[in-house]
Amino acid sequence: MRNLSAFRIAYWFVMISVPIVYFINYLRLSRPANVKVAETAAQLHQLNKESFIDMMIAAGIFLILAHLLMKLLEKIIGTKLYWKFTKSGATHLLVGVDKEKGDFVLGEDQKRVPITDAFIVVSTPNNYLFYKGRSLNPLMFFLPKRGSDSHDEVVKEMIEAVRRENVTMKERKK
């Protein structure tokens, strides 16, 4: 889930917009209220400093909570999708590679997807994740790195075909 473009966009949107909103609220609400309350310039300076520190603490706490909430949503959505696809039998995709034409062959209907530099392959400790494009709904599938001997051969062939086409390969630790 964390590799989906839409989820990354939503995550960074929240992480960037929260401090901006807090700072705008500080400028529009807190400072004018401090001007009304303060009797001297020194008191105004002290009130502005305290409200800025309070705003920073509140924004930090909210960012931590938003980060934890996004991680929780990632886990919940991933689990729901996993069980949905497991029940429908859609977790097993027949994947092959046509070496002559440089195509992936996907599914029982033998849908052909050309291997181009638009693909991005992310290598995790257990899987290879294949993405095509950076859109919100990228074509994607994954291959487990370990399996039977015939599976290992197919994975090796696919990775070699991907490397021949100069596809971007990234290493991830998770």
PDB file of N, CA, C and O in Angstrom, residues 47-73:
ATOM      1  N   LEU A  47       3.295  37.342  24.783  1.00  0.00           N
ATOM      2  CA  LEU A  47       2.104  36.588  24.355  1.00  0.00           C
ATOM      3  C   LEU A  47       2.298  35.976  22.969  1.00  0.00           C
ATOM      4  O   LEU A  47       1.909  34.824  22.729  1.00  0.00           O
ATOM      5  N   ASN A  48       2.902  36.740  22.040  1.00  0.00           N
ATOM      6  CA  ASN A  48       3.140  36.212  20.694  1.00  0.00           C
ATOM      7  C   ASN A  48       4.109  35.035  20.738  1.00  0.00           C
ATOM      8  O   ASN A  48       3.919  34.035  20.042  1.00  0.00           O
ATOM      9  N   LYS A  49       5.142  35.158  21.553  1.00  0.00           N
ATOM     10  CA  LYS A  49       6.117  34.072  21.663  1.00  0.00           C
ATOM     11  C   LYS A  49       5.463  32.818  22.254  1.00  0.00           C
ATOM     12  O   LYS A  49       5.655  31.711  21.746  1.00  0.00           O
ATOM     13  N   GLU A  50       4.665  32.979  23.301  1.00  0.00           N
ATOM     14  CA  GLU A  50       3.991  31.833  23.931  1.00  0.00           C
ATOM     15  C   GLU A  50       2.993  31.186  22.979  1.00  0.00           C
ATOM     16  O   GLU A  50       2.913  29.957  22.895  1.00  0.00           O
ATOM     17  N   SER A  51       2.230  32.007  22.255  1.00  0.00           N
ATOM     18  CA  SER A  51       1.247  31.414  21.338  1.00  0.00           C
ATOM     19  C   SER A  51       1.932  30.711  20.167  1.00  0.00           C
ATOM     20  O   SER A  51       1.440  29.693  19.670  1.00  0.00           O
ATOM     21  N   PHE A  52       3.091  31.225  19.726  1.00  0.00           N
ATOM     22  CA  PHE A  52       3.839  30.550  18.661  1.00  0.00           C
ATOM     23  C   PHE A  52       4.359  29.197  19.142  1.00  0.00           C
ATOM     24  O   PHE A  52       4.267  28.194  18.430  1.00  0.00           O
ATOM     25  N   ILE A  53       4.882  29.148  20.349  1.00  0.00           N
ATOM     26  CA  ILE A  53       5.365  27.880  20.914  1.00  0.00           C
ATOM     27  C   ILE A  53       4.201  26.902  21.074  1.00  0.00           C
ATOM     28  O   ILE A  53       4.330  25.719  20.738  1.00  0.00           O
ATOM     29  N   ASP A  54       3.065  27.392  21.557  1.00  0.00           N
ATOM     30  CA  ASP A  54       1.878  26.527  21.684  1.00  0.00           C
ATOM     31  C   ASP A  54       1.437  25.992  20.327  1.00  0.00           C
ATOM     32  O   ASP A  54       1.071  24.817  20.191  1.00  0.00           O
ATOM     33  N   MET A  55       1.488  26.872  19.316  1.00  0.00           N
ATOM     34  CA  MET A  55       1.117  26.443  17.966  1.00  0.00           C
ATOM     35  C   MET A  55       2.067  25.377  17.450  1.00  0.00           C
ATOM     36  O   MET A  55       1.635  24.389  16.856  1.00  0.00           O
ATOM     37  N   MET A  56       3.365  25.530  17.689  1.00  0.00           N
ATOM     38  CA  MET A  56       4.344  24.538  17.247  1.00  0.00           C
ATOM     39  C   MET A  56       4.129  23.192  17.939  1.00  0.00           C
ATOM     40  O   MET A  56       4.214  22.137  17.296  1.00  0.00           O
ATOM     41  N   ILE A  57       3.854  23.218  19.222  1.00  0.00           N
ATOM     42  CA  ILE A  57       3.607  21.975  19.963  1.00  0.00           C
ATOM     43  C   ILE A  57       2.345  21.297  19.449  1.00  0.00           C
ATOM     44  O   ILE A  57       2.335  20.085  19.204  1.00  0.00           O
ATOM     45  N   ALA A  58       1.269  22.076  19.253  1.00  0.00           N
ATOM     46  CA  ALA A  58       0.015  21.501  18.751  1.00  0.00           C
ATOM     47  C   ALA A  58       0.199  20.930  17.347  1.00  0.00           C
ATOM     48  O   ALA A  58      -0.301  19.835  17.040  1.00  0.00           O
ATOM     49  N   ALA A  59       0.925  21.641  16.476  1.00  0.00           N
ATOM     50  CA  ALA A  59       1.167  21.144  15.115  1.00  0.00           C
ATOM     51  C   ALA A  59       1.999  19.869  15.150  1.00  0.00           C
ATOM     52  O   ALA A  59       1.731  18.926  14.393  1.00  0.00           O
ATOM     53  N   GLY A  60       3.010  19.823  16.021  1.00  0.00           N
ATOM     54  CA  GLY A  60       3.829  18.610  16.139  1.00  0.00           C
ATOM     55  C   GLY A  60       3.011  17.412  16.597  1.00  0.00           C
ATOM     56  O   GLY A  60       3.124  16.322  16.036  1.00  0.00           O
ATOM     57  N   ILE A  61       2.176  17.617  17.601  1.00  0.00           N
ATOM     58  CA  ILE A  61       1.321  16.527  18.091  1.00  0.00           C
ATOM     59  C   ILE A  61       0.356  16.081  16.995  1.00  0.00           C
ATOM     60  O   ILE A  61       0.165  14.882  16.769  1.00  0.00           O
ATOM     61  N   PHE A  62      -0.245  17.050  16.292  1.00  0.00           N
ATOM     62  CA  PHE A  62      -1.182  16.697  15.227  1.00  0.00           C
ATOM     63  C   PHE A  62      -0.486  15.968  14.089  1.00  0.00           C
ATOM     64  O   PHE A  62      -1.045  15.026  13.513  1.00  0.00           O
ATOM     65  N   LEU A  63       0.751  16.365  13.744  1.00  0.00           N
ATOM     66  CA  LEU A  63       1.497  15.668  12.691  1.00  0.00           C
ATOM     67  C   LEU A  63       1.798  14.224  13.091  1.00  0.00           C
ATOM     68  O   LEU A  63       1.682  13.308  12.272  1.00  0.00           O
ATOM     69  N   ILE A  64       2.174  14.021  14.344  1.00  0.00           N
ATOM     70  CA  ILE A  64       2.437  12.660  14.817  1.00  0.00           C
ATOM     71  C   ILE A  64       1.168  11.829  14.751  1.00  0.00           C
ATOM     72  O   ILE A  64       1.181  10.685  14.275  1.00  0.00           O
ATOM     73  N   LEU A  65       0.051  12.394  15.194  1.00  0.00           N
ATOM     74  CA  LEU A  65      -1.226  11.672  15.132  1.00  0.00           C
ATOM     75  C   LEU A  65      -1.646  11.389  13.684  1.00  0.00           C
ATOM     76  O   LEU A  65      -2.137  10.300  13.380  1.00  0.00           O
ATOM     77  N   ALA A  66      -1.446  12.371  12.804  1.00  0.00           N
ATOM     78  CA  ALA A  66      -1.799  12.165  11.392  1.00  0.00           C
ATOM     79  C   ALA A  66      -0.919  11.078  10.772  1.00  0.00           C
ATOM     80  O   ALA A  66      -1.411  10.236  10.009  1.00  0.00           O
ATOM     81  N   HIS A  67       0.367  11.055  11.107  1.00  0.00           N
ATOM     82  CA  HIS A  67       1.273  10.020  10.608  1.00  0.00           C
ATOM     83  C   HIS A  67       0.819   8.636  11.081  1.00  0.00           C
ATOM     84  O   HIS A  67       0.743   7.690  10.281  1.00  0.00           O
ATOM     85  N   LEU A  68       0.509   8.520  12.367  1.00  0.00           N
ATOM     86  CA  LEU A  68       0.058   7.235  12.897  1.00  0.00           C
ATOM     87  C   LEU A  68      -1.271   6.811  12.289  1.00  0.00           C
ATOM     88  O   LEU A  68      -1.481   5.628  11.997  1.00  0.00           O
ATOM     89  N   LEU A  69      -2.166   7.777  12.070  1.00  0.00           N
ATOM     90  CA  LEU A  69      -3.452   7.463  11.449  1.00  0.00           C
ATOM     91  C   LEU A  69      -3.256   6.984  10.013  1.00  0.00           C
ATOM     92  O   LEU A  69      -3.905   6.014   9.586  1.00  0.00           O
ATOM     93  N   MET A  70      -2.358   7.624   9.267  1.00  0.00           N
ATOM     94  CA  MET A  70      -2.114   7.194   7.888  1.00  0.00           C
ATOM     95  C   MET A  70      -1.513   5.786   7.849  1.00  0.00           C
ATOM     96  O   MET A  70      -1.857   4.979   6.990  1.00  0.00           O
ATOM     97  N   LYS A  71      -0.621   5.487   8.786  1.00  0.00           N
ATOM     98  CA  LYS A  71      -0.046   4.142   8.853  1.00  0.00           C
ATOM     99  C   LYS A  71      -1.123   3.117   9.201  1.00  0.00           C
ATOM    100  O   LYS A  71      -1.130   2.006   8.668  1.00  0.00           O
ATOM    101  N   LEU A  72      -2.030   3.478  10.109  1.00  0.00           N
ATOM    102  CA  LEU A  72      -3.116   2.582  10.475  1.00  0.00           C
ATOM    103  C   LEU A  72      -4.053   2.364   9.282  1.00  0.00           C
ATOM    104  O   LEU A  72      -4.460   1.230   9.010  1.00  0.00           O
ATOM    105  N   LEU A  73      -4.377   3.437   8.564  1.00  0.00           N
ATOM    106  CA  LEU A  73      -5.224   3.306   7.376  1.00  0.00           C
ATOM    107  C   LEU A  73      -4.567   2.422   6.327  1.00  0.00           C
ATOM    108  O   LEU A  73      -5.236   1.616   5.668  1.00  0.00           O
TER     109      LEU A  73
END
